Coordinates of C-alpha atoms in Angstrom, one line a residue:
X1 CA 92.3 104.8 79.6
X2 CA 94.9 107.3 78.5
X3 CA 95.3 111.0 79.7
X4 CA 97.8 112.9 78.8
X5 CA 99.9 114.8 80.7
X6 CA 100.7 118.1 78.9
X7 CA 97.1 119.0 80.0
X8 CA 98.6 119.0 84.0
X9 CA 101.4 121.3 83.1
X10 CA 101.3 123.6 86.4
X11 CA 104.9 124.6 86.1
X12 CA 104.2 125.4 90.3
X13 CA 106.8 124.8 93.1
X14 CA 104.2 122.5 95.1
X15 CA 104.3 122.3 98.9
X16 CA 101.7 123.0 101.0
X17 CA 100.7 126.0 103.7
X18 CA 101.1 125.6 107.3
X19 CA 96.7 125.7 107.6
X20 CA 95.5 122.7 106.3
X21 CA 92.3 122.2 107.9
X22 CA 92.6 118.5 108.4
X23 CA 96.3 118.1 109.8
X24 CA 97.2 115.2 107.8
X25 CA 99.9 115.6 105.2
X26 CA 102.6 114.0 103.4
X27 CA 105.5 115.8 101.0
X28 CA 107.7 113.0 99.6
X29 CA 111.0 113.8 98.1
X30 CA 111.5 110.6 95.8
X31 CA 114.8 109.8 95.8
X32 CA 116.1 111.8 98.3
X33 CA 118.2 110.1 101.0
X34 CA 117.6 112.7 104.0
X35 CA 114.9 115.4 104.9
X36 CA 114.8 118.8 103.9
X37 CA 113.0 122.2 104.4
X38 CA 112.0 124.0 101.4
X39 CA 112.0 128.2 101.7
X40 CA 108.2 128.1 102.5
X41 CA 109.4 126.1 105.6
X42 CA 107.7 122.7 104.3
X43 CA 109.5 119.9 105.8
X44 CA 110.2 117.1 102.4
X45 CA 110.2 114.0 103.7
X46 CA 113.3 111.8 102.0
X47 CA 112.0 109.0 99.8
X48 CA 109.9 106.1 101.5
X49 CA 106.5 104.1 101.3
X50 CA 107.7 102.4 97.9
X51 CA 108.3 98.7 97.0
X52 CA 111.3 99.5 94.8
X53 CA 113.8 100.5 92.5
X54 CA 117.0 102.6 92.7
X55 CA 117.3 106.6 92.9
X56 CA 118.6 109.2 90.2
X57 CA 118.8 112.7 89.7
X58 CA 118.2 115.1 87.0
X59 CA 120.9 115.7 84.4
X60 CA 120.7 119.5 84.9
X61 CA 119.9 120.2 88.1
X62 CA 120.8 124.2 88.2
X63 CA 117.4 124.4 86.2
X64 CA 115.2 123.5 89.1
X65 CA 114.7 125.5 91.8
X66 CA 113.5 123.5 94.4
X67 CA 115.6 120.2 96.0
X68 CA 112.5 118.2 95.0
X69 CA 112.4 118.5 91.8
X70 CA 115.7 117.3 91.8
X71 CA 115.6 113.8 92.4
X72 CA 113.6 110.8 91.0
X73 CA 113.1 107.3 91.7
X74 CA 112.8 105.5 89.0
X75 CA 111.7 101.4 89.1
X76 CA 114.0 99.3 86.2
X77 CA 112.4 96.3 85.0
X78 CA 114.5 93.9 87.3
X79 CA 111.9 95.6 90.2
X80 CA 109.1 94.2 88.4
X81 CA 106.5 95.9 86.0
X82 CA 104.0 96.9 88.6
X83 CA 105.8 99.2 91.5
X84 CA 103.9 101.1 94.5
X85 CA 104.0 103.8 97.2
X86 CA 102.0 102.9 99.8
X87 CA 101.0 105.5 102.4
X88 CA 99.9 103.3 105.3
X89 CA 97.4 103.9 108.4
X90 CA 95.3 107.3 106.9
X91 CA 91.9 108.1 108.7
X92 CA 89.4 106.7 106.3
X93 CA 88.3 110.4 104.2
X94 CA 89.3 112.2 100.9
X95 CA 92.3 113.3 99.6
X96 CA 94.2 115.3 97.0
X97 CA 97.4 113.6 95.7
X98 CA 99.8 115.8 93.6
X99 CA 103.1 113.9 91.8
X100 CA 105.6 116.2 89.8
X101 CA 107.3 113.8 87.5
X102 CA 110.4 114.9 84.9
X103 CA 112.6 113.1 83.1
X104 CA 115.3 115.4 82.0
X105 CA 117.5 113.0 80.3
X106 CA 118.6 111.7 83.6
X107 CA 119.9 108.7 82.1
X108 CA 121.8 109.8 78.7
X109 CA 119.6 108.0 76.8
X110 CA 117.0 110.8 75.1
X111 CA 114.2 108.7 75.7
X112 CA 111.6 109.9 78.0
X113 CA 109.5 106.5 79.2
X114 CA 105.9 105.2 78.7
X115 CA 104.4 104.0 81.8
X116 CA 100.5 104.7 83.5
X117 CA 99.9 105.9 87.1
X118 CA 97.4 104.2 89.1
X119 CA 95.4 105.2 92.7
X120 CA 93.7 102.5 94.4
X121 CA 93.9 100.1 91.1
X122 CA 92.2 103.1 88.4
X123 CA 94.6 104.3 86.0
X124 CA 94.6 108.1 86.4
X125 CA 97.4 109.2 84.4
X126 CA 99.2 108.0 81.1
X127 CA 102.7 108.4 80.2
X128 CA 103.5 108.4 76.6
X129 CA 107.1 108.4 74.7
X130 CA 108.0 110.8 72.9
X131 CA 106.9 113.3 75.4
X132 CA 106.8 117.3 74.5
X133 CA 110.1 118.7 74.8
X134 CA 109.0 121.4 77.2
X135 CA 107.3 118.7 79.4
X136 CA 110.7 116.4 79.7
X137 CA 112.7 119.1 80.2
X138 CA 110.7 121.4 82.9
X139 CA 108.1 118.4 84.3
X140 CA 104.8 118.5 85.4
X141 CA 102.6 118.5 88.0
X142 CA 99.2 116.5 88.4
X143 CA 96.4 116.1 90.9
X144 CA 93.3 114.4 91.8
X145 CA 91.1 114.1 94.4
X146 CA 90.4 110.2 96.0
X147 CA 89.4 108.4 99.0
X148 CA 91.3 106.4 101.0
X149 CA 90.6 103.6 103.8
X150 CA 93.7 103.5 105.3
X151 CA 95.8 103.3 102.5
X152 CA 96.9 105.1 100.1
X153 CA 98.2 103.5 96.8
X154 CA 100.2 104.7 94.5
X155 CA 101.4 102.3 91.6
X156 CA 103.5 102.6 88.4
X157 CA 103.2 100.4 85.3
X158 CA 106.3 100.0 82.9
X159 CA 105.8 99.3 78.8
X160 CA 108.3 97.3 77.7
X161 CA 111.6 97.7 79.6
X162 CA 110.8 101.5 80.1
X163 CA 111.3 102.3 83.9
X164 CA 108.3 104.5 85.0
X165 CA 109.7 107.9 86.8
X166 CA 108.8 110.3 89.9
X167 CA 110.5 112.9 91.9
X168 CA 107.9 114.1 94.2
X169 CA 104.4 112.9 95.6
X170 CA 102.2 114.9 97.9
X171 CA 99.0 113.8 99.6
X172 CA 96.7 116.4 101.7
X173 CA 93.5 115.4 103.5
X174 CA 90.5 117.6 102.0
X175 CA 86.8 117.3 103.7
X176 CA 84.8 114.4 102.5
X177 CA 82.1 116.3 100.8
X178 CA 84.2 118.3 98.9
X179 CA 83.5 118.9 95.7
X180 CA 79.5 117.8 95.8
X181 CA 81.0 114.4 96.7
X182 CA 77.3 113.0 97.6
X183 CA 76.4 113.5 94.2
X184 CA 79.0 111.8 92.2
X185 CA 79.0 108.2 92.2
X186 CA 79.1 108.1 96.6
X187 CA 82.7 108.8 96.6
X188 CA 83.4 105.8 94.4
X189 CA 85.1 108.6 91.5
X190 CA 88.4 109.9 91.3
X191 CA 88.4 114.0 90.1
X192 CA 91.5 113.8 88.2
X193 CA 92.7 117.9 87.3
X194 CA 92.0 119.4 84.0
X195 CA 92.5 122.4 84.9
X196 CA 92.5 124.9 87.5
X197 CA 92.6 128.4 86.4
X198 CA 93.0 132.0 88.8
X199 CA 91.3 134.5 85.9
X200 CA 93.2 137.8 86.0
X201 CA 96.0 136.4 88.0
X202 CA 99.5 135.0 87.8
X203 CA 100.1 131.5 88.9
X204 CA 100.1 131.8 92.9
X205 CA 99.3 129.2 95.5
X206 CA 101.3 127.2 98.1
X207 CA 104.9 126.8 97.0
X208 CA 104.6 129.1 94.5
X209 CA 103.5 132.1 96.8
X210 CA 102.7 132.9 100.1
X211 CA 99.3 132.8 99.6
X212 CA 97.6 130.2 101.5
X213 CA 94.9 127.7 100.2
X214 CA 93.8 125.2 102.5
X215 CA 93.6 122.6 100.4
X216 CA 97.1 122.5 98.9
X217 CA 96.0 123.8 95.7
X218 CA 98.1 125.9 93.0
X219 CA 96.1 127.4 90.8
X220 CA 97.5 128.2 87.0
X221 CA 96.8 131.6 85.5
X222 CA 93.7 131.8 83.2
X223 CA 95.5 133.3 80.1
X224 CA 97.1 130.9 78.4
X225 CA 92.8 129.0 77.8
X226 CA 91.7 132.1 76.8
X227 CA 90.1 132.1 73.4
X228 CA 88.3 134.4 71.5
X229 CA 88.4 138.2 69.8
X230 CA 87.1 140.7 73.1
X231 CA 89.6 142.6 74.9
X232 CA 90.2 141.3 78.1
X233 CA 90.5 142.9 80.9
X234 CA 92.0 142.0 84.6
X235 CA 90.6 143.7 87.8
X236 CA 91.5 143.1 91.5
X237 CA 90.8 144.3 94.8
X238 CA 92.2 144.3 97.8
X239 CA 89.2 143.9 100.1
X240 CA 87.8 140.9 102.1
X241 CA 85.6 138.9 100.4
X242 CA 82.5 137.3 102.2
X243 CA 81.9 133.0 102.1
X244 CA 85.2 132.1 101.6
X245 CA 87.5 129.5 103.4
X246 CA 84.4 127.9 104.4
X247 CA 83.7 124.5 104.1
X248 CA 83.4 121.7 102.1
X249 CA 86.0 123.2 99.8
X250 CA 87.5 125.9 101.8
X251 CA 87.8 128.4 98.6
X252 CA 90.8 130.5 99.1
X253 CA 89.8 134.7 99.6
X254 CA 92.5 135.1 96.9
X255 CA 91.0 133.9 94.0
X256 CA 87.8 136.0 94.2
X257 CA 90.2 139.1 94.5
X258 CA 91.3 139.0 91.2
X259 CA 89.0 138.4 88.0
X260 CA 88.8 138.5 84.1
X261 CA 86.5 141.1 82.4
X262 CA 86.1 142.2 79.0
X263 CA 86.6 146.3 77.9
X264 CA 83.2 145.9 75.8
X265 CA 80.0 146.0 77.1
X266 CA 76.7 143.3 75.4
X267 CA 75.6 147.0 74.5
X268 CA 78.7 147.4 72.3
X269 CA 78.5 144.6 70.5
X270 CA 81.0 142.4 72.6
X271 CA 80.4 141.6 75.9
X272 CA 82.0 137.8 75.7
X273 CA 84.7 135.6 77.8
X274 CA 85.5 132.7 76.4
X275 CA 88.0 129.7 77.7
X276 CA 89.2 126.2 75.8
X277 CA 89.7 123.4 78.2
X278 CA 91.3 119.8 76.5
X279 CA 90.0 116.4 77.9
X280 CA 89.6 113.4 77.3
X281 CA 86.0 112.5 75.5
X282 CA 85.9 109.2 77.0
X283 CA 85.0 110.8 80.5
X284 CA 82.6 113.3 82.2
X285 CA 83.7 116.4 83.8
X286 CA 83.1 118.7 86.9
X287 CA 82.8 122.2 86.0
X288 CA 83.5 124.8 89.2
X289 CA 82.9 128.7 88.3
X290 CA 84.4 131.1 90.6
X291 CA 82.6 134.7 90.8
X292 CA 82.7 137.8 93.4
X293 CA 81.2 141.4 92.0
X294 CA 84.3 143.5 93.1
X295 CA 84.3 146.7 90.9
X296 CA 82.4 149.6 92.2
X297 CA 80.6 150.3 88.7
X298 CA 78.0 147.7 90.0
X299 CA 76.3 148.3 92.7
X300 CA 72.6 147.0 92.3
X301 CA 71.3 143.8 91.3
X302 CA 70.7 143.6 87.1
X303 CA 73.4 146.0 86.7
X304 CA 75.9 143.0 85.1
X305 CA 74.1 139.9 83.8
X306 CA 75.5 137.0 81.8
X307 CA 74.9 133.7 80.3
X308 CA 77.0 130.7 81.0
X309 CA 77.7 128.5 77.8
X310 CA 79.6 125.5 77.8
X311 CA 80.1 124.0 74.9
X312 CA 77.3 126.2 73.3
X313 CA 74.5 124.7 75.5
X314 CA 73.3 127.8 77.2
X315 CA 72.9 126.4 81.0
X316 CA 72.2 129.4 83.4
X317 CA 72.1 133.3 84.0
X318 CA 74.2 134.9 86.7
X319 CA 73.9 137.9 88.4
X320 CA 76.1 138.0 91.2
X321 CA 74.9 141.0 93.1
X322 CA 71.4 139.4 92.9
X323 CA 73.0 136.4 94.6
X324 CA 75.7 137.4 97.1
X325 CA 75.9 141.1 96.6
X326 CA 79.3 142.7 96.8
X327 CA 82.5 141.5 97.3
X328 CA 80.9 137.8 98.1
X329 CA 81.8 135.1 96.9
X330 CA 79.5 132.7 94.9
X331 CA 80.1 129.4 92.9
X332 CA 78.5 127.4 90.5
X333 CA 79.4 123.7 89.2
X334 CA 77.5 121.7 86.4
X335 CA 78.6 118.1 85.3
X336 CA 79.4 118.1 81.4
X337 CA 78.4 114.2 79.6
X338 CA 78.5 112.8 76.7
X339 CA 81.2 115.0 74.8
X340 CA 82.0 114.6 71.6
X341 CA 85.7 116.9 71.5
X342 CA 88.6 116.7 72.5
X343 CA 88.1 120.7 74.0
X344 CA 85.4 121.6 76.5
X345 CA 84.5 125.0 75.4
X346 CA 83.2 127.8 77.8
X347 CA 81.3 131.2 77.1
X348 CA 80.5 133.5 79.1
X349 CA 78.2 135.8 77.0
X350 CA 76.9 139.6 78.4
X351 CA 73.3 140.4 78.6
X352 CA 73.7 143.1 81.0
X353 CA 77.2 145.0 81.0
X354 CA 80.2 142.8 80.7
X355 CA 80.4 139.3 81.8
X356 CA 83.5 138.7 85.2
X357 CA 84.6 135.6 86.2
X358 CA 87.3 134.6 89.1
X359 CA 88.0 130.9 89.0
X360 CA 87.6 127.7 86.9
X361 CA 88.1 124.6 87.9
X362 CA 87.5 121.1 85.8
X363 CA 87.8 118.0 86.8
X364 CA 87.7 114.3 84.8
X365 CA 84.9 112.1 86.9
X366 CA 87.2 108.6 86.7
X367 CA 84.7 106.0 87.9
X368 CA 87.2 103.7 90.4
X369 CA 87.7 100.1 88.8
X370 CA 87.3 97.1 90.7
X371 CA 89.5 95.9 93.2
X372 CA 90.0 92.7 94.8
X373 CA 88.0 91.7 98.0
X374 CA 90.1 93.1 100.8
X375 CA 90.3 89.3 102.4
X376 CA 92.1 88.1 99.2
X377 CA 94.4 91.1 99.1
X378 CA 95.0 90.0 102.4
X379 CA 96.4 86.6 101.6
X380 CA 98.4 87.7 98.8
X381 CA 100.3 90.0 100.7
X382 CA 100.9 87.2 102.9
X383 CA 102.1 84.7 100.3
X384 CA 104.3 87.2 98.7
X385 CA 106.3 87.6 102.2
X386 CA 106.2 83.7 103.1
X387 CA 106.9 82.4 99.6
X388 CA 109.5 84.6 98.9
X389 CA 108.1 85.8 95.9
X390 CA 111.4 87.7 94.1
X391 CA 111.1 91.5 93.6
X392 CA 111.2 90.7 89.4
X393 CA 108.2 89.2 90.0
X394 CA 106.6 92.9 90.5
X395 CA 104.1 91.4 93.0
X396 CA 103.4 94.8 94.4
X397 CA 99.8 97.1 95.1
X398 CA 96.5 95.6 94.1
X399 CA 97.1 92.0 92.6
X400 CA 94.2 92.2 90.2
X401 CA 93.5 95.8 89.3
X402 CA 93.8 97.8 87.5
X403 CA 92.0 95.6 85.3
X404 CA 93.4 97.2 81.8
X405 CA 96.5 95.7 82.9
X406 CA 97.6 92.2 84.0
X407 CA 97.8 90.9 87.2
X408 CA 100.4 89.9 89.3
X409 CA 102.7 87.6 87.2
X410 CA 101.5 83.4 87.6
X411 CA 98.2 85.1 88.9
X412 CA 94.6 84.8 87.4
X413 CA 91.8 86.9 88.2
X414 CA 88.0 86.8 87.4
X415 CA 85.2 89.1 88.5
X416 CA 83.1 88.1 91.6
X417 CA 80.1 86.1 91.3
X418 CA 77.9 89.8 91.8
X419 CA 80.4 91.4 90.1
X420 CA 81.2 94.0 92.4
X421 CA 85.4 93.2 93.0
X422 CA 87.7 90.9 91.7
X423 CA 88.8 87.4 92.9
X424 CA 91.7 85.3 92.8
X425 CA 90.9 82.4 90.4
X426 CA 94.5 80.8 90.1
X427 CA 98.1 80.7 91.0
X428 CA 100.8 79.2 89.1
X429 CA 104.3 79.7 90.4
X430 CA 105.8 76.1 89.2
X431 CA 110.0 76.3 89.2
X432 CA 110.0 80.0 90.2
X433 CA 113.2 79.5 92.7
X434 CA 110.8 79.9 95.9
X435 CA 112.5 79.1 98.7
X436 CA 109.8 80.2 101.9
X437 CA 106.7 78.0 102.9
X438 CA 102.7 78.3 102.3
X439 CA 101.1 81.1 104.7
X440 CA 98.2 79.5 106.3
X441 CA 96.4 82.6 105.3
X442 CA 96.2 80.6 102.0
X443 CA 92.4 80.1 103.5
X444 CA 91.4 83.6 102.5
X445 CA 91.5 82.7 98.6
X446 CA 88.0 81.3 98.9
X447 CA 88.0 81.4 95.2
X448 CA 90.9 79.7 94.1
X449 CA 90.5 77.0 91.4
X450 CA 94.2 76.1 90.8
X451 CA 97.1 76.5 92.6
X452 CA 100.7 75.3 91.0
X453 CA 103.6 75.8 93.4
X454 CA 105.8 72.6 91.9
X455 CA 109.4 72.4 91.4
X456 CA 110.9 74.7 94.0
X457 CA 112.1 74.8 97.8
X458 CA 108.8 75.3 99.5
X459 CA 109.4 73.9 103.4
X460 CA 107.1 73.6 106.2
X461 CA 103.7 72.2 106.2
X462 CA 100.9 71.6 103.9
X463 CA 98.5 74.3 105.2
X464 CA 95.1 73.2 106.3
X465 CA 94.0 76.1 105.0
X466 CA 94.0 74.6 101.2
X467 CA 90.3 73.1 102.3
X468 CA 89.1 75.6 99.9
X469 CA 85.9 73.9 98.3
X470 CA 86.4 76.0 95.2
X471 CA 89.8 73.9 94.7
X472 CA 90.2 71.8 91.6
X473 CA 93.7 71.6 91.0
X474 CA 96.5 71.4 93.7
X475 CA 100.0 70.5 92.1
X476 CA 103.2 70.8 95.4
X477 CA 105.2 68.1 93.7
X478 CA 108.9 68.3 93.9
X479 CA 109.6 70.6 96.6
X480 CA 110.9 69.9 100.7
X481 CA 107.1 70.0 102.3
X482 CA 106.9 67.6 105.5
X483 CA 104.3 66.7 107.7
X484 CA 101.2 65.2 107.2
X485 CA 98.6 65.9 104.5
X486 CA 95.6 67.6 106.2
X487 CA 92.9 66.3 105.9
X488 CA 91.1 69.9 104.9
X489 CA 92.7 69.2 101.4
X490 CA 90.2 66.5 100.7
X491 CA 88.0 68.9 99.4
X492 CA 85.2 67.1 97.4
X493 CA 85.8 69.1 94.5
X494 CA 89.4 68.1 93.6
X495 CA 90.4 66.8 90.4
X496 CA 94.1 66.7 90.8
X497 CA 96.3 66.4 93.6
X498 CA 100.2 66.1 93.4
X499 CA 102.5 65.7 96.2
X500 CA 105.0 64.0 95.2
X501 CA 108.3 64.7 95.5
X502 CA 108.2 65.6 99.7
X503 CA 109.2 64.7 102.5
X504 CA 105.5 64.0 103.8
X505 CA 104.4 61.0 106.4
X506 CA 101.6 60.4 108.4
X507 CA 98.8 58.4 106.5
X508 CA 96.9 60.0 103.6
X509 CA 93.5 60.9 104.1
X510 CA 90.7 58.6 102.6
X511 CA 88.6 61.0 100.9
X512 CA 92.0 61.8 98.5
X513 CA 91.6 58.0 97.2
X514 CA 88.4 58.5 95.9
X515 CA 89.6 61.7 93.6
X516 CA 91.3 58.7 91.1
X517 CA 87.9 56.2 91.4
X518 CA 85.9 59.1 90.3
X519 CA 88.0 60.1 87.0
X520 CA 90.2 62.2 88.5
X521 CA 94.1 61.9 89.3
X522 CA 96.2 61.7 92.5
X523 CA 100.3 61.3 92.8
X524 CA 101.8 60.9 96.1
X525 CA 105.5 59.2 97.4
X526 CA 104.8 56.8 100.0
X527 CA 104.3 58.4 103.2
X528 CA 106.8 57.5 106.4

């Protein structure tokens, strides 16, 4: 499904603060050759955990003000048109990962690519050519939260011959009910970012201020979604404000000291905040609504009363001092279905003196495709390293998902018998210039119907792990295989079976005869 990426424009120098609450933390300069330390004293890794491609840099790099922004990798066609980071061995919990991605006519050639992000096999973000001038030449950043068992994956999908671009990725552990977690699918969504607004407030966050959010996150300034005719009006303080940086979502103390109020009261006629979010209408959203009371003028519960509108369905009354009191910090998040625009509109309408707000967060609920079965990954990771699949081939990430795209080139896929993840159905890598041997882990594919590995340089053995009983059709003709045939290959549900063309001996198993006296077909040299 497509996003697009002019909605993630936080034009934010992203690193992270020093007070993450979970210690785990990764800053990725792509296409960096060598570490370096930002001025918020954030160590950038260089460029690592990917499957592929070369390195460039911008074509103006005196217009960025931080190293890694600079840089990119980019992944050609010749890697393949499916390329990954892979962040290995992460405690099993929730993350937020953050790219910034530019293309700043890096190669000469005035055409910014189309290619679609993906994190753990579900397309997140979409790439389209031509993209805004603003957004090639400045770049953007995007985040999501996502949960991770062990790894963390991070692919790229070329159109065409376009080569898919990044410069930086960032991944922060977050607590793993953050964000009402339990109540959105079990963990089993993605929150991609549509926004992340500080009302009243310049952009401010780690690596664009000093200000600390434990998290990781930047948040934007409100004024550029604001909408509507009332004066608006920012207010700050500089006091402490109660129940923040608590958990699940550690809620920064700065964003509740700044907020967006109108100069008309409900009793003047006005008395109204109003915001325009863009999304996508294919997708539910998480709404978060910051508040604190932190002007003076109120100082008893009814004294400032408001409704909360979003997109004109009237959905709750706030009073904050009725709630919290003063200078407290209190939230409130509803999720938004079935929409049927392209803008998610909020209101915030007086009843009581002027409606305040502090924060706004909104987040895409991306329901996680299927996956294959972990076994099967398992023993396609294993054949690409034994069979020496070339890097052209793109054989990288999930070999199945996301499902909106193909699989791994010569691969099949079909949905599991429950239909709860993805299974490999067939392999077909016939006169593909392989030149390793069969991985025994070959046994894992417990749904493989068909399996074509003719005409190239295979050595070693005949694995006995192709006992498979799902097996139909088993073609290793023409390549250097010696040994004996197993006698696991005799599976009673073969059809076809061709061998010829090895270097096998030994005596061939009797079961294999009776595939041709029951209709089916067999081809085998003599055996030594």
């Amino acid at each position: 499904m497509p996003f697009p990426l002019f909605l993630f424009l936080f034009f934010i120098f992203a690193t992270v603060s020093t007070a993450l609450p979970y210690g785990i933390s990764y800053h990725i300069d792509c296409g960096s050759p060598t570490n370096t330390t930002d001025s918020f004293n954030t160590t950038w890794l260089s460029d690592r955990f990917f499957t592929g491609g070369t390195t460039g840099i911008v074509s103006e790099p005196l217009h960025f003000h931080h190293q890694h922004e600079k840089t990119l990798r980019l992944f050609p066609i010749s890697s393949g048109k499916k390329n990954c980071y892979s962040i290995p061995s992460l405690p099993s919990s929730r993350y937020l990962i953050r790219t910034f991605v530019v293309y700043d006519n890096y190669d000469g050639k005035s055409h910014p690519p189309s290619f679609d992000v993906s994190v753990s096999g579900t397309v997140v973000f979409s790439w389209r050519s031509p993209w805004p001038q603003s957004l090639s030449r400045n770049g953007a950043y995007s985040d999501l939260f996502a949960s991770f068992r062990d790894e963390a994956l991070i692919c790229f999908y070329s159109f065409a011959t376009d080569p898919p671009v990044i410069s930086s990725l960032e991944l922060f552990a977050v607590d793993p009910a953050s964000y009402d977690s339990a109540s959105i699918a079990n963990n089993d969504t993605i929150l991609v970012n549509y926004g992340r607004l500080s009302c009243g407030s310049n952009q401010w966050g780690p690596g664009f201020t000093n200000d600390d959010d434990r998290f990781g996150r930047s948040w934007q300034s409100d004024s550029d979604h604001r909408t509507g005719k009332n004066k608006v009006v920012a207010v700050s303080t500089r006091s402490s404000i109660a129940g923040t940086d608590q958990k699940p979502n550690y809620f920064p103390t700065k964003l509740y000291q700044t907020a967006a109020t109108t100069a008309e009261t409900a009793e003047e006629g006005g008395g109204v905040l109003e915001y325009e979010l863009n999304v996508d209408a294919k997708l539910d959203y998480l709404v978060w609504l910051h508040f604190a009371e932190i002007e003076d003028k109120v100082k008893k519960a009814g004294e400032r009363v408001f409704d909360v509108f979003i997109n004109g369905d009237n959905l709750t009354r706030v009073d904050i001092y009725k709630q919290v009191g003063n200078l407290a910090a209190f939230t409130w998040h509803h999720m938004v279905k079935n929409l049927s625009s392209s803008v998610l509109s909020l209101k915030l309408v007086g009843v009581v003196g002027a409606p305040i707000i502090c924060g706004i967060e909104n987040y895409a609920l991306v329901p996680d495709d299927p996956s294959t079965v972990p076994q099967q990954v398992v023993a396609m990771k294993a054949l690409k390293d034994s069979l020496r699949v070339p890097e052209r081939m793109g054989w990288n990430g999930d070999p199945c998902a996301p499902t909106n795209w193909d699989a791994w080139e010569g691969v099949t896929c079909r949905m599991s018998k429950d239909n709860s993840a993805l299974v490999i159905s067939q392999i077909d890598l016939g006169s593909q210039g392989l030149k390793g041997f069969i991985s025994e882990q070959i046994s894992l594919l417990s749904d493989l119907v068909s399996l074509n590995l003719s005409s190239n340089s295979l050595v070693g053995e005949v694995p006995s792990g192709l006992g498979q009983k799902s097996l139909i059709h088993l073609d290793l003709s023409n390549n250097q295989l010696t040994g004996s045939i197993p006698d696991s290959i005799a599976s009673s549900s073969l059809q076809l079976v061709l061998l010829n063309g090895n270097l096998l001996e030994g005596q061939v198993p009797d079961e294999l005869y009776s595939i041709g006296v029951h209709g089916g077909a067999i081809e085998y040299v003599t055996l030594i």
